[in-house]
Tab-separated table of C-alpha atoms in Angstrom:
chain	number	residue	atom	x	y	z
A	1	MET	CA	-76.038	-100.779	30.979
A	2	SER	CA	-76.273	-103.370	33.345
A	3	ASN	CA	-72.651	-103.659	34.324
A	4	HIS	CA	-70.900	-101.703	37.112
A	5	TYR	CA	-69.213	-98.913	34.662
A	6	VAL	CA	-67.559	-95.860	35.039
A	7	ILE	CA	-67.388	-92.859	32.697
A	8	THR	CA	-64.502	-90.446	32.339
A	9	LEU	CA	-65.031	-87.129	30.529
A	10	SER	CA	-62.096	-85.054	29.308
A	11	ARG	CA	-62.618	-81.734	27.406
A	12	GLN	CA	-60.991	-78.840	25.669
A	13	PHE	CA	-61.657	-76.052	27.720
A	14	GLY	CA	-64.711	-73.946	26.852
A	15	THR	CA	-66.589	-76.672	25.290
A	16	GLY	CA	-69.073	-76.700	28.387
A	17	GLY	CA	-67.797	-80.116	29.642
A	18	ARG	CA	-68.542	-79.513	33.073
A	19	ALA	CA	-72.292	-78.751	32.544
A	20	ILE	CA	-72.677	-81.328	30.248
A	21	GLY	CA	-71.104	-83.774	32.859
A	22	ARG	CA	-73.436	-83.090	35.484
A	23	ALA	CA	-76.285	-83.160	33.279
A	24	LEU	CA	-75.104	-86.657	31.955
A	25	GLY	CA	-75.006	-87.636	35.602
A	26	SER	CA	-78.394	-86.533	36.416
A	27	ALA	CA	-79.736	-88.356	33.407
A	28	LEU	CA	-78.021	-91.510	34.204
A	29	GLY	CA	-78.692	-91.125	38.022
A	30	ILE	CA	-75.018	-91.648	39.220
A	31	PRO	CA	-72.545	-89.135	40.921
A	32	VAL	CA	-70.557	-86.753	39.067
A	33	TYR	CA	-66.927	-85.979	40.453
A	34	ASP	CA	-65.014	-82.887	39.230
A	35	ARG	CA	-63.956	-80.704	42.142
A	36	GLU	CA	-65.402	-83.223	44.648
A	37	LEU	CA	-62.255	-85.553	43.654
A	38	LEU	CA	-59.933	-82.850	45.438
A	39	GLU	CA	-62.230	-82.609	48.547
A	40	GLU	CA	-62.444	-86.360	48.570
A	41	ALA	CA	-58.389	-86.660	48.454
A	42	ALA	CA	-57.880	-84.049	50.763
A	43	ARG	CA	-60.125	-85.493	53.419
A	44	THR	CA	-58.633	-89.179	52.847
A	45	TYR	CA	-55.145	-87.685	53.353
A	46	ASN	CA	-55.951	-85.238	55.921
A	47	ILE	CA	-54.500	-82.220	53.943
A	48	PRO	CA	-56.256	-78.722	53.170
A	49	VAL	CA	-57.871	-78.873	49.780
A	50	SER	CA	-55.992	-75.740	48.569
A	51	ILE	CA	-53.086	-78.094	48.254
A	52	MET	CA	-54.739	-80.530	46.022
A	53	GLU	CA	-55.852	-77.447	44.149
A	54	ARG	CA	-52.376	-75.985	43.705
A	55	SER	CA	-51.619	-79.192	41.849
A	56	ASP	CA	-54.795	-79.618	40.003
A	57	GLU	CA	-54.763	-80.017	36.208
A	58	THR	CA	-55.643	-76.258	35.471
A	59	VAL	CA	-56.361	-73.623	37.877
A	60	PRO	CA	-58.645	-71.064	35.765
A	61	SER	CA	-59.914	-69.600	38.740
A	62	ARG	CA	-56.436	-67.679	39.370
A	63	LEU	CA	-56.613	-66.578	35.827
A	64	LEU	CA	-60.197	-65.175	36.245
A	65	GLU	CA	-59.046	-63.214	39.554
A	66	ALA	CA	-56.672	-61.826	37.805
A	67	LEU	CA	-58.922	-60.666	34.928
A	68	SER	CA	-61.184	-59.325	37.338
A	69	MET	CA	-58.644	-56.906	38.533
A	70	ASN	CA	-58.359	-55.650	35.045
A	71	THR	CA	-55.029	-57.002	34.268
A	72	PRO	CA	-54.021	-55.631	30.996
A	73	ASN	CA	-52.521	-57.721	28.850
A	74	TYR	CA	-51.671	-61.713	28.473
A	75	CYS	CA	-47.913	-61.402	30.022
A	76	GLN	CA	-49.309	-59.369	32.944
A	77	LEU	CA	-51.960	-61.829	33.024
A	78	ALA	CA	-49.748	-64.890	33.511
A	79	SER	CA	-47.604	-62.937	36.012
A	80	ALA	CA	-50.302	-62.108	38.242
A	81	ALA	CA	-51.713	-65.687	38.274
A	82	ASP	CA	-48.498	-66.911	39.004
A	83	TYR	CA	-49.283	-69.595	36.498
A	84	SER	CA	-45.929	-70.467	35.149
A	85	SER	CA	-44.634	-71.141	38.831
A	86	ILE	CA	-47.401	-73.867	39.679
A	87	VAL	CA	-45.398	-76.932	40.241
A	88	ILE	CA	-47.303	-80.264	39.696
A	89	SER	CA	-46.735	-82.482	42.507
A	90	ASP	CA	-46.181	-86.351	42.068
A	91	THR	CA	-47.479	-87.019	45.329
A	92	THR	CA	-50.724	-85.111	45.162
A	93	PHE	CA	-51.438	-86.471	41.824
A	94	ASN	CA	-50.605	-90.052	43.291
A	95	TRP	CA	-53.347	-89.303	46.324
A	96	GLN	CA	-55.855	-88.012	43.731
A	97	SER	CA	-55.340	-90.841	41.297
A	98	ALA	CA	-55.912	-93.478	44.121
A	99	THR	CA	-58.979	-91.521	44.979
A	100	ILE	CA	-60.347	-91.847	41.303
A	101	ARG	CA	-59.769	-95.688	41.342
A	102	ARG	CA	-61.495	-96.060	44.959
A	103	ILE	CA	-64.438	-94.049	43.622
A	104	ALA	CA	-64.365	-96.029	40.551
A	105	ALA	CA	-64.747	-99.166	42.684
A	106	GLN	CA	-67.641	-97.961	44.545
A	107	GLY	CA	-69.741	-97.772	41.861
A	108	PRO	CA	-71.064	-96.286	38.560
A	109	CYS	CA	-69.875	-92.622	38.365
A	110	ILE	CA	-68.435	-89.760	36.014
A	111	ILE	CA	-65.183	-88.650	36.590
A	112	ILE	CA	-64.055	-85.013	34.775
A	113	GLY	CA	-60.818	-84.573	33.692
A	114	ARG	CA	-57.874	-85.250	36.153
A	115	CYS	CA	-56.415	-87.984	33.616
A	116	GLY	CA	-59.138	-90.190	34.608
A	117	ASP	CA	-59.214	-92.042	31.037
A	118	TYR	CA	-55.522	-92.773	31.953
A	119	VAL	CA	-55.782	-93.567	35.577
A	120	LEU	CA	-58.821	-96.083	34.818
A	121	ARG	CA	-57.466	-97.478	31.636
A	122	LYS	CA	-57.440	-101.307	32.849
A	123	GLU	CA	-60.766	-100.491	34.319
A	124	PRO	CA	-62.908	-103.231	32.233
A	125	ASN	CA	-66.008	-101.457	32.378
A	126	LEU	CA	-64.525	-97.878	31.337
A	127	VAL	CA	-66.409	-95.413	28.995
A	128	SER	CA	-64.092	-92.741	27.875
A	129	LEU	CA	-65.509	-89.546	26.403
A	130	PHE	CA	-64.182	-86.429	24.949
A	131	LEU	CA	-65.652	-83.160	24.179
A	132	TYR	CA	-64.198	-80.828	21.770
A	133	ALA	CA	-65.462	-77.858	19.698
A	134	ASP	CA	-63.901	-75.087	17.250
A	135	TYR	CA	-61.747	-72.454	18.706
A	136	GLU	CA	-64.292	-69.711	17.752
A	137	TYR	CA	-67.087	-71.416	19.570
A	138	ARG	CA	-64.963	-71.775	22.787
A	139	VAL	CA	-64.097	-68.161	22.625
A	140	GLU	CA	-67.598	-67.123	22.439
A	141	HIS	CA	-68.805	-69.596	25.100
A	142	ILE	CA	-65.818	-68.307	27.806
A	143	CYS	CA	-66.867	-64.797	26.780
A	144	GLU	CA	-70.382	-65.322	27.610
A	145	LYS	CA	-70.013	-67.579	30.618
A	146	TYR	CA	-67.412	-65.300	32.270
A	147	GLN	CA	-68.452	-62.003	30.929
A	148	LEU	CA	-65.100	-61.724	29.336
A	149	SER	CA	-63.685	-59.611	26.642
A	150	ARG	CA	-62.688	-61.510	23.405
A	151	SER	CA	-59.026	-60.924	24.141
A	152	ASP	CA	-59.436	-61.818	27.824
A	153	ALA	CA	-61.360	-65.075	26.830
A	154	ILE	CA	-58.339	-65.953	24.230
A	155	ALA	CA	-55.736	-65.447	26.911
A	156	LEU	CA	-58.127	-67.726	29.470
A	157	ILE	CA	-58.601	-70.483	27.012
A	158	ASP	CA	-54.859	-70.366	25.796
A	159	THR	CA	-53.358	-70.529	29.071
A	160	THR	CA	-55.634	-73.175	30.713
A	161	GLU	CA	-55.134	-75.242	27.653
A	162	LYS	CA	-51.325	-75.235	27.822
A	163	GLN	CA	-51.370	-76.100	31.370
A	164	ARG	CA	-53.926	-78.832	30.783
A	165	GLU	CA	-51.565	-80.294	27.918
A	166	ARG	CA	-48.443	-79.974	30.223
A	167	TYR	CA	-50.243	-81.653	33.198
A	168	TYR	CA	-51.598	-84.657	31.064
A	169	LYS	CA	-48.196	-85.270	29.096
A	170	LYS	CA	-46.432	-85.500	32.520
A	171	HIS	CA	-48.655	-87.705	34.315
A	172	THR	CA	-49.771	-89.983	31.188
A	173	GLY	CA	-46.700	-89.774	28.824
A	174	ARG	CA	-49.417	-89.348	26.125
A	175	ASN	CA	-50.548	-86.119	24.404
A	176	PHE	CA	-53.690	-84.386	25.319
A	177	ALA	CA	-56.799	-84.484	23.089
A	178	ARG	CA	-55.700	-87.523	20.662
A	179	MET	CA	-59.076	-88.762	20.155
A	180	GLU	CA	-57.871	-92.270	19.260
A	181	ASN	CA	-57.412	-92.508	22.950
A	182	TYR	CA	-61.176	-92.300	23.679
A	183	ASP	CA	-64.202	-94.345	23.074
A	184	LEU	CA	-66.423	-91.558	21.659
A	185	CYS	CA	-65.503	-87.758	20.554
A	186	LEU	CA	-68.359	-85.039	20.351
A	187	ASN	CA	-68.411	-81.715	18.946
A	188	THR	CA	-70.222	-79.653	21.262
A	189	ALA	CA	-70.210	-76.868	18.970
A	190	THR	CA	-72.616	-78.550	16.531
A	191	VAL	CA	-75.434	-79.925	19.184
A	192	THR	CA	-77.251	-78.212	22.088
A	193	GLN	CA	-76.492	-79.304	25.755
A	194	GLU	CA	-79.669	-81.293	25.902
A	195	MET	CA	-78.714	-82.863	22.482
A	196	ALA	CA	-75.266	-83.971	23.636
A	197	VAL	CA	-76.474	-85.382	27.030
A	198	LEU	CA	-78.980	-87.350	24.816
A	199	LEU	CA	-76.184	-88.762	22.487
A	200	LEU	CA	-73.765	-89.652	25.385
A	201	GLU	CA	-76.466	-91.195	27.383
A	202	ALA	CA	-77.352	-93.418	24.151
A	203	PHE	CA	-73.709	-94.430	23.611
A	204	ILE	CA	-72.999	-95.532	27.314
A	205	LYS	CA	-76.386	-97.313	27.509
A	206	ASN	CA	-75.656	-99.348	24.369
A	207	GLN	CA	-72.492	-100.705	25.573
A	208	ASP	CA	-74.018	-103.815	26.820
A	209	THR	CA	-75.536	-104.639	23.437
């Protein structure tokens, strides 16, 4: 693809989106921004990265920390993670969005999550991707990735997805995971990570034809 382009990668939790995004970046030879977006915004606006993290689209690390303490059920899990009390800050979202636009203006890159598809919707060379998978696949993936029981994996998926949907709706006015909002949607339950990268890479490189 000869034009300056930017790729946004949105994903359901448990689809392997982060790993696929990083592998895709390596295949294309372009930088990938996930948590790096928060770090860059924190540096730009001279604030602790923990402030950006508190207002991020999801904070699964809090839930994982609670799970590692053997929190016995979903209600106690949510309480231990204090998930319901997380307040999404318009200010930090604006800082994050400005950082996304600045990074996209600098050259080709991949932006993972953070409403990147919406923030960059007016970008002429935007390629927006969405990864999804059936629920059972995602439960098994999360069980294996984090070494969780099935019930804990379900709690993590459901809570993270709820927060992600709330975050996306608040800042875009649109519903999360509506496939008509994206250029290409891929079911990661039906392909290996290597095949997913090949398919996405071929689609992106075909944009010039």
